[in-house]
Short mmCIF file of C-alpha atoms and ligand atoms in Angstrom, two decimals:
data_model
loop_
_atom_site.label_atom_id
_atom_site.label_comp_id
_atom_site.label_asym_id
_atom_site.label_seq_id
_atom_site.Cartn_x
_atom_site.Cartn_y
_atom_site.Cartn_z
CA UNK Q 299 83.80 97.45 159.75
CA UNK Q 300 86.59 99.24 157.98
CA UNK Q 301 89.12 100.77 160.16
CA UNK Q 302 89.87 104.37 158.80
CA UNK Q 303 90.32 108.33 159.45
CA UNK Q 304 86.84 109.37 158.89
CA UNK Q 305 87.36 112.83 160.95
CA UNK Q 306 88.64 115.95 158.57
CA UNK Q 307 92.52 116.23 159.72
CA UNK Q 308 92.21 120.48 159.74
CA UNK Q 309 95.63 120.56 157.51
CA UNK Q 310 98.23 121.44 157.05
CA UNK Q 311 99.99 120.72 160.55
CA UNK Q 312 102.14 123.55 162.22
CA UNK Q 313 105.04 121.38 161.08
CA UNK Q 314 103.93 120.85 157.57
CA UNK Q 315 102.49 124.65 157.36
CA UNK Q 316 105.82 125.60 158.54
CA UNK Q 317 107.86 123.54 154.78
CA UNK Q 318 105.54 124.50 152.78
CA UNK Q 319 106.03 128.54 153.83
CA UNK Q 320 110.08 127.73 153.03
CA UNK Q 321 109.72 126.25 150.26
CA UNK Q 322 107.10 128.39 148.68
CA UNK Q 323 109.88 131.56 149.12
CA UNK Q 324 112.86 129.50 147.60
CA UNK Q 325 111.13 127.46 145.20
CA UNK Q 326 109.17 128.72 141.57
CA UNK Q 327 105.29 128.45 141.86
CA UNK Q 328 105.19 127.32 138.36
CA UNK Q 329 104.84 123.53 140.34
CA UNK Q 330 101.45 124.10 141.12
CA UNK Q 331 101.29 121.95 143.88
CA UNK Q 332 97.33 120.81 144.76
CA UNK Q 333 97.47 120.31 148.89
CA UNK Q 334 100.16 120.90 151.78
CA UNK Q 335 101.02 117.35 151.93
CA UNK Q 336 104.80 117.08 153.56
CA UNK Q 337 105.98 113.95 152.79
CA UNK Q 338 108.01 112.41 156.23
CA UNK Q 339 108.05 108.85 155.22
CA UNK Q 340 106.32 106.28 153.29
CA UNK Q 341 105.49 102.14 153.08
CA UNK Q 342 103.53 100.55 150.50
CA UNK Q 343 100.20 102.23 149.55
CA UNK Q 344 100.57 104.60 153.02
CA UNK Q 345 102.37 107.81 153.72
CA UNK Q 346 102.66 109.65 156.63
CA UNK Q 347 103.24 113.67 156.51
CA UNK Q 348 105.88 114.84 159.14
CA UNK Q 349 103.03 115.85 162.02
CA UNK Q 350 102.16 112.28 161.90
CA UNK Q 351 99.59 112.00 159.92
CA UNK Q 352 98.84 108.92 157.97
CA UNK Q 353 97.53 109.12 153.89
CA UNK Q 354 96.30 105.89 152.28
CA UNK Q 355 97.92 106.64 148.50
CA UNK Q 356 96.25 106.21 145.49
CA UNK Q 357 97.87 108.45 143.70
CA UNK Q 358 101.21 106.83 143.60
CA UNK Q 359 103.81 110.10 142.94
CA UNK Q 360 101.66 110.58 139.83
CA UNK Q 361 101.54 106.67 138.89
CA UNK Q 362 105.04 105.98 139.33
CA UNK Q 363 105.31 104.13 142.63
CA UNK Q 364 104.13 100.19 140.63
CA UNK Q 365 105.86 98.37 143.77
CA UNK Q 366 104.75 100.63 146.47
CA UNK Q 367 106.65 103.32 148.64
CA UNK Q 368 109.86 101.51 149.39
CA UNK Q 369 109.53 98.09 148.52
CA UNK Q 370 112.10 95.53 150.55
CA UNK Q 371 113.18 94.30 147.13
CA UNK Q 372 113.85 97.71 145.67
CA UNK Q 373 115.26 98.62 148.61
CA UNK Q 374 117.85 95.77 148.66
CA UNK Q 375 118.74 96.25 145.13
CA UNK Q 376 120.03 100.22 145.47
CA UNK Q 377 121.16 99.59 148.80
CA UNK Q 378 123.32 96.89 147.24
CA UNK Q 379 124.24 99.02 144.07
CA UNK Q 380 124.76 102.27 145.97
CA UNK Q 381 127.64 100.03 147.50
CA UNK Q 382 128.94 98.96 144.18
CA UNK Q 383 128.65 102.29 141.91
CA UNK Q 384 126.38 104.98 141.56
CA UNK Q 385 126.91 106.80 138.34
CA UNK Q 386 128.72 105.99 135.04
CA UNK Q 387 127.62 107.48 131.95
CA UNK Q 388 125.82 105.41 130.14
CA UNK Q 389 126.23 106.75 126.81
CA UNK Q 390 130.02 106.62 127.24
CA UNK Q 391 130.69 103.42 128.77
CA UNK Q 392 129.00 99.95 129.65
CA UNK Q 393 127.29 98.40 132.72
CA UNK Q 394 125.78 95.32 132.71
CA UNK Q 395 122.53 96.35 134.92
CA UNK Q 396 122.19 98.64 131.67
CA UNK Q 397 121.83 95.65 129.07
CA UNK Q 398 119.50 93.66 131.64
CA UNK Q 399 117.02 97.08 131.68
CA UNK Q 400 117.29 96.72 127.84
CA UNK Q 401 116.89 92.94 127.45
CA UNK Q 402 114.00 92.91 129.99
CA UNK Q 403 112.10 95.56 128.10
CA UNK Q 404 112.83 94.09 124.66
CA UNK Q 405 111.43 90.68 125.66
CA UNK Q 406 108.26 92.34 127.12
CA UNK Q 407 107.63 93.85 123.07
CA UNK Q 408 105.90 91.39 120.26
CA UNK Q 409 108.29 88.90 118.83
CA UNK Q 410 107.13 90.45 115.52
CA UNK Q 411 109.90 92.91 115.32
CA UNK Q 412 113.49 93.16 116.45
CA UNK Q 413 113.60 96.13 119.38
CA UNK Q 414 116.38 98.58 120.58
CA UNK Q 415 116.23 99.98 123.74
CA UNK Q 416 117.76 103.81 124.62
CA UNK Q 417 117.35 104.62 128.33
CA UNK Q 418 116.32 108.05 129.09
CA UNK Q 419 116.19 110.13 132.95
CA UNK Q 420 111.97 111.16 132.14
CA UNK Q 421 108.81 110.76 130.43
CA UNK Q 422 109.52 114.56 128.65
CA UNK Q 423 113.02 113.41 127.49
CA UNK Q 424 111.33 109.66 126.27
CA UNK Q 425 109.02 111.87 124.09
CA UNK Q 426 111.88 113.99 123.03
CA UNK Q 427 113.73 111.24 121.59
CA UNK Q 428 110.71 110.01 119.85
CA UNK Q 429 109.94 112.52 117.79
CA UNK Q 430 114.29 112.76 116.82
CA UNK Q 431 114.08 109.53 116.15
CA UNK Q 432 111.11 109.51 113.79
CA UNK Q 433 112.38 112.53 112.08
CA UNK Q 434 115.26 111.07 111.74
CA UNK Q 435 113.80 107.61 110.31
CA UNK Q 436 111.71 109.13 107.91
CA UNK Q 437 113.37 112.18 106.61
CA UNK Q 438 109.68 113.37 107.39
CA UNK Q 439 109.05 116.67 109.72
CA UNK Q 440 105.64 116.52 110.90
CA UNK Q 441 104.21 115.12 114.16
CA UNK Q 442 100.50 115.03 114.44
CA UNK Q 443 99.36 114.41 117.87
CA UNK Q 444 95.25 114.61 120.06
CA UNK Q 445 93.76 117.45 122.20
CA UNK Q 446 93.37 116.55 125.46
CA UNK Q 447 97.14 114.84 124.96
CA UNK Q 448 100.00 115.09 127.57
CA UNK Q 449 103.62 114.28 126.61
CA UNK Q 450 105.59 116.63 128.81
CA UNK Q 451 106.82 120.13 129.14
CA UNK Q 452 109.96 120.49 127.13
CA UNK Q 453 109.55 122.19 124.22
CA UNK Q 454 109.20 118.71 121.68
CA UNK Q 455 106.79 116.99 124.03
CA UNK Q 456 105.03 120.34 125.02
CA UNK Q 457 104.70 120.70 121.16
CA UNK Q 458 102.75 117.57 121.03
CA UNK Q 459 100.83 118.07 124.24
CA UNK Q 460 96.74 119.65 124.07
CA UNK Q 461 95.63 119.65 126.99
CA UNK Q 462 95.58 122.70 129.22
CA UNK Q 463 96.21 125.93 127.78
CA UNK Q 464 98.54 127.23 131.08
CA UNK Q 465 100.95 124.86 129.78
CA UNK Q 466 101.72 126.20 126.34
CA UNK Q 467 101.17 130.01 127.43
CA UNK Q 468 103.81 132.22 126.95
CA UNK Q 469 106.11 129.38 125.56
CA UNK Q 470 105.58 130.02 122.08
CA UNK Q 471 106.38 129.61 119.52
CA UNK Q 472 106.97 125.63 120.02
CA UNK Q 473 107.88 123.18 117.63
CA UNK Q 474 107.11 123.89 113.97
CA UNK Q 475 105.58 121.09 111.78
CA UNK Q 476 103.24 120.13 115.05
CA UNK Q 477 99.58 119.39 114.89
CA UNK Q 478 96.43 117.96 116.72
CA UNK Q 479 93.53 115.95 115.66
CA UNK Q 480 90.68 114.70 117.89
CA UNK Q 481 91.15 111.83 120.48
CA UNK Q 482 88.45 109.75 120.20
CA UNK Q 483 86.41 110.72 123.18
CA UNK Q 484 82.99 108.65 123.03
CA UNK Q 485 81.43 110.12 126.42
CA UNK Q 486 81.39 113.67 124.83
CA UNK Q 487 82.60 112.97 121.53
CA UNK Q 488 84.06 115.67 120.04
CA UNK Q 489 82.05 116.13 116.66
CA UNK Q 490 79.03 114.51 117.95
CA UNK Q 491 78.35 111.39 116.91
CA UNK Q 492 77.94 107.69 118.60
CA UNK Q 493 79.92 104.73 118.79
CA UNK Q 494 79.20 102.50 117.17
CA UNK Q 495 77.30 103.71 114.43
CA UNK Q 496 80.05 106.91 113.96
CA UNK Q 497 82.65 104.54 112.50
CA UNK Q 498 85.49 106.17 114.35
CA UNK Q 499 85.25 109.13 112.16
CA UNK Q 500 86.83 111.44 114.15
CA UNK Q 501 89.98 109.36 113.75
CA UNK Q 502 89.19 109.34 109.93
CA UNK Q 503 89.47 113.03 110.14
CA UNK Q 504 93.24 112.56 109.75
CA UNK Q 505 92.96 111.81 106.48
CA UNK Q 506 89.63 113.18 105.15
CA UNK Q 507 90.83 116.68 106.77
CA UNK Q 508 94.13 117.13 107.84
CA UNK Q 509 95.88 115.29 104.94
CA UNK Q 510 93.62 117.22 102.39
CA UNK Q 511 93.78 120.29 103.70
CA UNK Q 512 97.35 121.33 106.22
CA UNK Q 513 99.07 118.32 106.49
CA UNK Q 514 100.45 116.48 103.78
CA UNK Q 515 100.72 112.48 104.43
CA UNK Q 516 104.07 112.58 102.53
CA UNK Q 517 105.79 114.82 105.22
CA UNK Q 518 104.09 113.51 108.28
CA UNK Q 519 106.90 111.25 110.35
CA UNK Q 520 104.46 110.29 113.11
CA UNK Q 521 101.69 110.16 114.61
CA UNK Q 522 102.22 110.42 118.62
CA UNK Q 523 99.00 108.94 121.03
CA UNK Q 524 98.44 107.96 124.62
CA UNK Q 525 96.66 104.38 124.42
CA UNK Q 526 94.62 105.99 127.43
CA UNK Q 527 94.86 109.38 127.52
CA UNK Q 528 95.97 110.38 131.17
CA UNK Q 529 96.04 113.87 132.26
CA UNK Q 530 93.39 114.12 129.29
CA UNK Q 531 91.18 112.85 131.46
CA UNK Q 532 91.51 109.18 132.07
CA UNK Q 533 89.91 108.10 128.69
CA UNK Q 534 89.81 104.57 126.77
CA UNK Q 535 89.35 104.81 123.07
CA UNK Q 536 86.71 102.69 122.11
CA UNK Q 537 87.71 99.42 120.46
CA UNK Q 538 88.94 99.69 117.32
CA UNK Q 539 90.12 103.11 117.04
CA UNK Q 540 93.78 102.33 118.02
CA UNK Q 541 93.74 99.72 115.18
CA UNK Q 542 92.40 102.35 112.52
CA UNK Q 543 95.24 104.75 113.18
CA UNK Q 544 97.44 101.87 113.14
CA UNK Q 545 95.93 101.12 109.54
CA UNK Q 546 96.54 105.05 108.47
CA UNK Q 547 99.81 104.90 109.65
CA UNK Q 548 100.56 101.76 107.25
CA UNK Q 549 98.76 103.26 104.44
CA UNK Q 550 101.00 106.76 104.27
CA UNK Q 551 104.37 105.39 105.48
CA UNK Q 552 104.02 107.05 108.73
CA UNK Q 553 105.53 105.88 112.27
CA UNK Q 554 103.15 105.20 115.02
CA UNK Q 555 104.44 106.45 118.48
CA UNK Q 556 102.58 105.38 121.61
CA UNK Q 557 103.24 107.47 124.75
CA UNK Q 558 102.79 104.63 127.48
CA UNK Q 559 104.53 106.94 129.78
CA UNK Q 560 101.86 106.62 132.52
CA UNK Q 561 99.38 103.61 130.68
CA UNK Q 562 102.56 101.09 130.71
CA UNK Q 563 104.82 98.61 133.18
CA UNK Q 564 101.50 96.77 134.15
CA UNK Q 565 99.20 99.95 135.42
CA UNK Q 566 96.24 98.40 133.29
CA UNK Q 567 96.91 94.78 134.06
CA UNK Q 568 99.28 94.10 131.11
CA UNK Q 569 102.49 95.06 130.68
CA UNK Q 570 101.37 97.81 128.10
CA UNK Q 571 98.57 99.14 127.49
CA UNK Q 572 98.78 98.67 123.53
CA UNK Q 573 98.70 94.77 124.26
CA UNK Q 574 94.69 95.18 124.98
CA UNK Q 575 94.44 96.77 120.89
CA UNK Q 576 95.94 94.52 119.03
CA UNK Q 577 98.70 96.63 117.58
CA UNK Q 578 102.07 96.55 117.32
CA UNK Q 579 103.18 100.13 117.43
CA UNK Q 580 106.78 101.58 115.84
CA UNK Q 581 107.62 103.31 118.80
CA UNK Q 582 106.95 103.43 122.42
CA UNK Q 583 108.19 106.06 125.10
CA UNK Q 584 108.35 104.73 128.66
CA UNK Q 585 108.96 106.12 132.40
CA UNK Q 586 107.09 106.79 135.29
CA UNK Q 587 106.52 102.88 136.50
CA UNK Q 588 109.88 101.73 135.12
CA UNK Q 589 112.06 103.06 137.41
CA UNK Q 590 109.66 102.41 140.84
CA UNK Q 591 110.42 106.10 141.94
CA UNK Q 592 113.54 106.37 140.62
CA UNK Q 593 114.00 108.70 137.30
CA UNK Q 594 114.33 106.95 134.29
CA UNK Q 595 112.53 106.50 131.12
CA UNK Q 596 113.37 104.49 127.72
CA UNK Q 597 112.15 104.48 124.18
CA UNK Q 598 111.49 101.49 122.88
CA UNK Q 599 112.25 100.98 119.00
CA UNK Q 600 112.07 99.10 115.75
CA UNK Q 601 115.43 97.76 115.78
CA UNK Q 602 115.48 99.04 111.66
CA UNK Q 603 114.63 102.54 112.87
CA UNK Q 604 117.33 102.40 115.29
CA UNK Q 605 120.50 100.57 113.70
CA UNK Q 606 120.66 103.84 110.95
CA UNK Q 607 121.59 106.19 114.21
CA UNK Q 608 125.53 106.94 114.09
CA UNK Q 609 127.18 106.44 117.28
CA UNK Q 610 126.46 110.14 118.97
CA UNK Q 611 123.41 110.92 117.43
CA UNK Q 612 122.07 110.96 120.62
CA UNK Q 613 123.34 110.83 123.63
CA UNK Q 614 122.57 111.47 127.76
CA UNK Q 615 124.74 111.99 130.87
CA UNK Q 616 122.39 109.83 133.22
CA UNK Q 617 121.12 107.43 130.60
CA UNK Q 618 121.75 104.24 132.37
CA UNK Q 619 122.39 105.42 136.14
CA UNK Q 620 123.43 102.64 138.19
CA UNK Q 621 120.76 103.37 140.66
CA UNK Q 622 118.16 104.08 138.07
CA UNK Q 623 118.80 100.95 136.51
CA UNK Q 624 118.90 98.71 139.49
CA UNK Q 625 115.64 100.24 140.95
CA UNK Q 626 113.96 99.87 137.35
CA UNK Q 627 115.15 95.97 137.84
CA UNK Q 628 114.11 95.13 140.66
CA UNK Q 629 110.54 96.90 139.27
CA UNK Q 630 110.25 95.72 135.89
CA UNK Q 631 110.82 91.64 137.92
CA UNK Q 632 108.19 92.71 140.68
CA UNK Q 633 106.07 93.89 137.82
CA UNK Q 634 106.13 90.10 135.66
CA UNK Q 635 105.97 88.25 138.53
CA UNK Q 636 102.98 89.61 140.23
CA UNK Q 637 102.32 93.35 139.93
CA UNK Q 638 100.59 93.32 136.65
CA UNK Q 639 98.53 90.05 138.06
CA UNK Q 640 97.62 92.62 140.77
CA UNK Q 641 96.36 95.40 138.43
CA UNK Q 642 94.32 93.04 136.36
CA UNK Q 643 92.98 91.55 139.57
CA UNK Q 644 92.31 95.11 142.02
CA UNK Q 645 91.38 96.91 139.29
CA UNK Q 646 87.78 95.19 138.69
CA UNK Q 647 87.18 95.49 142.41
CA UNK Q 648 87.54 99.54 142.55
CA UNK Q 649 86.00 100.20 139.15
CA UNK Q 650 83.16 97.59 140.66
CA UNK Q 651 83.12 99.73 144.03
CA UNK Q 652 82.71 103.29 142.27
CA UNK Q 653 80.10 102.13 139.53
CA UNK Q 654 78.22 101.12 143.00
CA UNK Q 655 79.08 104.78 143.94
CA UNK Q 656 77.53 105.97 140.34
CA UNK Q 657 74.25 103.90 141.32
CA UNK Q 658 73.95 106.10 144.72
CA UNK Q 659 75.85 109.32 143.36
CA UNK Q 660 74.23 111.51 140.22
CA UNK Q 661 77.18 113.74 140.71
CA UNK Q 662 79.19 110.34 139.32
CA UNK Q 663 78.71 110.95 135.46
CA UNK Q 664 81.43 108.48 134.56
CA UNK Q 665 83.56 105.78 135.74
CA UNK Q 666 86.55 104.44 132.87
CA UNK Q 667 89.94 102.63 133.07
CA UNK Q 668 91.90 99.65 132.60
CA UNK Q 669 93.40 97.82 135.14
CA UNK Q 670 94.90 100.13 138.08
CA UNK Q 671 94.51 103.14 135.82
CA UNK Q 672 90.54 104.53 136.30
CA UNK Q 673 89.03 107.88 136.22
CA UNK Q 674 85.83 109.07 138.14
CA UNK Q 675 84.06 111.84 135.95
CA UNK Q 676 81.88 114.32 138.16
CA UNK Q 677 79.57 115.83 136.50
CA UNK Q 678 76.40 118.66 137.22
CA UNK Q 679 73.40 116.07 137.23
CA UNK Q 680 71.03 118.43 136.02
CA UNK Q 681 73.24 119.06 132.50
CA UNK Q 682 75.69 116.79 132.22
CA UNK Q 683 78.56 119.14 132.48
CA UNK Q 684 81.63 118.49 133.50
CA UNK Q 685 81.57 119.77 137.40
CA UNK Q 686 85.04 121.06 138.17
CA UNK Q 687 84.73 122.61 141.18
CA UNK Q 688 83.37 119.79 142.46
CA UNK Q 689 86.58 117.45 141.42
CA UNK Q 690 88.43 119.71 143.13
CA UNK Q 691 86.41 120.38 146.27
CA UNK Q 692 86.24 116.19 146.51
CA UNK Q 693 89.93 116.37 146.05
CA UNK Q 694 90.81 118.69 148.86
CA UNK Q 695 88.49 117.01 150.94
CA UNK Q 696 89.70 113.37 150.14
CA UNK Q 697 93.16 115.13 151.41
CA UNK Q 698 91.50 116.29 155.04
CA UNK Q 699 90.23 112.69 155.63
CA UNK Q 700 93.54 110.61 154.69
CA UNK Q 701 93.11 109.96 151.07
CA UNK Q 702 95.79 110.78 148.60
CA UNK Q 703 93.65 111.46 145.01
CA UNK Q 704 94.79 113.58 142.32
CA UNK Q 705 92.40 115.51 139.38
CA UNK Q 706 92.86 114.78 135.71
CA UNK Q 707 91.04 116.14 132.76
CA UNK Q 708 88.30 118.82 133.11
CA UNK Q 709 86.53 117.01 136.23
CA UNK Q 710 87.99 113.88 136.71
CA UNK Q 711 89.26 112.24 139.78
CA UNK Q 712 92.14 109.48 138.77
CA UNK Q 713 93.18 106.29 141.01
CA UNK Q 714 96.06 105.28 139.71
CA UNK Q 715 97.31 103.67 143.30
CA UNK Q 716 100.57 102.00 143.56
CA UNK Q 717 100.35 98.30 142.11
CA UNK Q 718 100.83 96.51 145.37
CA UNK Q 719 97.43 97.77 146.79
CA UNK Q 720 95.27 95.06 148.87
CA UNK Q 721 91.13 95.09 148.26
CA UNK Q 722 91.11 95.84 151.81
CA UNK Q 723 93.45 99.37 150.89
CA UNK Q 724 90.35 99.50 148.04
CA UNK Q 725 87.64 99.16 150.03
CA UNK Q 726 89.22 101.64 152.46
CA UNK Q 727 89.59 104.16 149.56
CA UNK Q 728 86.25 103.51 148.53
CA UNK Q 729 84.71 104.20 151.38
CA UNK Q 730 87.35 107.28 151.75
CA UNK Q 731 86.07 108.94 148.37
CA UNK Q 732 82.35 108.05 149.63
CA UNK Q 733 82.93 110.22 152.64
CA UNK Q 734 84.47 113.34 150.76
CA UNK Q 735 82.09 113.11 148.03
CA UNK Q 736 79.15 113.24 150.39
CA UNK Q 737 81.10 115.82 152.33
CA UNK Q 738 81.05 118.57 149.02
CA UNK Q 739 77.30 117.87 148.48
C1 PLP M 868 101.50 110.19 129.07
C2 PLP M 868 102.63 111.03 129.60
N1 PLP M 868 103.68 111.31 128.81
C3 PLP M 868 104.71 112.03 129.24
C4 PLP M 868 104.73 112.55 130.51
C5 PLP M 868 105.91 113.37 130.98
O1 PLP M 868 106.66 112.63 131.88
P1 PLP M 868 107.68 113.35 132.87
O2 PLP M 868 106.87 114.15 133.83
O3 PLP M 868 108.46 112.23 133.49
O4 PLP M 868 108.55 114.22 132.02
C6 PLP M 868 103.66 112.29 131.38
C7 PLP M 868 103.64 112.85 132.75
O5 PLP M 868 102.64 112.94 133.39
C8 PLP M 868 102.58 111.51 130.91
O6 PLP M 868 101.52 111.24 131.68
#
């Protein structure tokens, strides 16, 4: 028998109702927060909201937290660097916990190519500094990106990102010499065709359309992709289709950029998620996982890309922090030694436990992921539609019985739980969801 909150919580607390009044008159709304959870403290996969309430996470701070809420080791290692030095501009002077960050993430890239690292405070400014740096490469202007993409909201990444409309409202005009083509999305594939038999043509639409008709080959600089697309929806490109972009890039001198922002630092059971494809991509933004829950990002490059930068080409205050640094550490060892074993082990038990749920559940339309990284797609079983309300009301109600689950896509539900988690935290979680999906029926 599974010990767990089955009862609905009736949330927010008086305490909890009480923040979230404050902070909604001194902080924007643009945040668009999804429940009245009011975080008190936090251990491992659990969190507990300050009534006393007690969450079972699988959302992770948006896939950040790989070792867990406040891991002993990560713990030790700021609480012994907070002691030493906090803060000392990385771009202006050296630390040696900065070359070990760099060294750790160029020996986790294919010995095919020489790497340099730059270390960056977010995913947005990662992305930024992509798309300067292949600009800057390839005396090239053009970025083509994928609806359904998401690479941030400053105005380079937001350039790049397709994938809900209330994020580029009102911001325009964004980044000139931008432009989409279709992410190859076999479960409603976007020019309707089948996989196999389609080819991957709608990645072939790069070059039979785009390059014929708007987008000259000769001025694109990259091409910018999430190996899984994540707020997109959760969704793994079928095999192949990484490889064929890899093979247009090659053919028109064109960088390939992968955004493993959320996909990498062992979510899908290797360290990135471009090691399942069989490419070696140019360029590679990272953050989210790196740091553990502390902010910090990094692009990885071609070392030949890189070297041509003059010294102050780029440049960032808090690229390096000492805490940033030590926390992303203490992650990145947690992650080799067993975190990404974890992923590749959990993450076949809860895709196993909600394909059991899609046997029971017509409302189920989908279950996809690698590793710790897997999206539930609900769906109206009489058309096939994508049933949003019904991610949401599953959501909410997940949040009344203890379960911390966040929405992705059009309808999707994604578990992207810290890397730590136990089967028994799955099973738990499983039968969690089971509850508040029955509950919205
Ligand atoms: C794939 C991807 N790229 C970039 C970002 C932006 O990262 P940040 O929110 O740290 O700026 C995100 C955030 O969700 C993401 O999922």
């Amino acid at each position: 028998m599974i010990e767990t909150k089955q009862t609905m919580m009736n949330l927010p607390g008086p305490k909890a109702k009480a923040i979230v009044e404050r902070d909604q008159r001194v902080l924007a709304p643009c945040a668009g927060r999804v429940y009245p959870l009011v975080i008190d403290h936090a251990q491992g996969c659990e969190v507990w909201d300050v009534d006393g309430n007690r969450f079972l996470d699988l959302a992770a701070g948006i896939a950040v937290l790989a070792a867990g809420h406040s891991h002993p080791r990560l713990v030790a290692a700021m609480q012994a660097q907070v002691t030493r030095f906090t803060h000392f501009a990385g771009t202006d002077f050296y630390s040696e916990s900065m070359v070990q960050v760099a060294e750790a993430l160029v020996a986790s890239m294919p010995a095919t190519h020489e790497w340099q690292i730059f270390l960056t405070n977010s995913g947005t400014e990662a992305v930024e500094l992509c798309l300067k740096l292949a600009r800057h490469a390839t005396g090239r202007q053009n970025i083509i990106g994928f609806f359904g993409a998401f690479h941030g909201r400053s105005y380079g990444s937001l350039s790049v990102t397709a994938s809900k409309p209330l994020q580029r409202e009102g911001y325009f005009p964004l980044l000139p010499g931008t432009t989409h083509s279709f992410y190859p999305t076999c479960h409603r594939c976007p020019i309707n065709l089948s996989y196999p038999d389609c080819q991957i043509a709608c990645i072939d639409l790069i070059e039979r359309v785009l390059f014929q008709t708007t987008t000259p080959a000769r001025d694109v600089a990259a091409i910018i992709v999430e190996p899984i697309q994540g707020e997109g929806g959760y969704i793994v490109p079928p095999p192949g289709a990484m490889q064929r972009l890899r093979d247009i890039c090659d053919r028109h001198g064109i960088l390939l950029i992968l955004d493993e922002v959320q996909s990498g630092i062992g979510r899908t059971g290797k360290m990135w998620a471009f090691e399942h494809e069989q490419i070696v991509p140019d360029i590679v933004a990272s953050a989210k996982g790196l740091g553990g829950g502390m902010p910090i990002g990094a692009v990885l490059a071609r070392a030949e890309l890189t070297r041509p930068w003059r010294p102050g080409a780029h440049g960032s205050t808090y690229s390096g922090n000492g805490m940033a640094c030590a926390a992303a550490l203490a992650t990145l060892d947690l992650v080799q030694e067993s975190l990404m074993a974890n992923a590749a082990q959990m993450g076949p038990r809860l895709m196993d436990g909600l394909h059991a749920l899609q046997h029971r559940y017509p409302q189920i339309g989908f279950v996809r992921g690698r590793g710790l990284m897997i999206g539930v797609e609900l769906i109206e079983p009489e058309t096939g539609a994508p049933a949003r309300a019904l991610a949401n009301a599953v959501m909410q109600a997940a949040f009344q019985r203890g379960l911390l689950i966040l929405t992705c896509g059009v309808s999707s539900i994604r578990f992207c739980p810290p890397l730590i988690i136990t089967a028994a935290e799955i099973d738990e979680a499983l039968h969690l969801f089971e509850q508040s999906l029955q509950a919205c029926l």
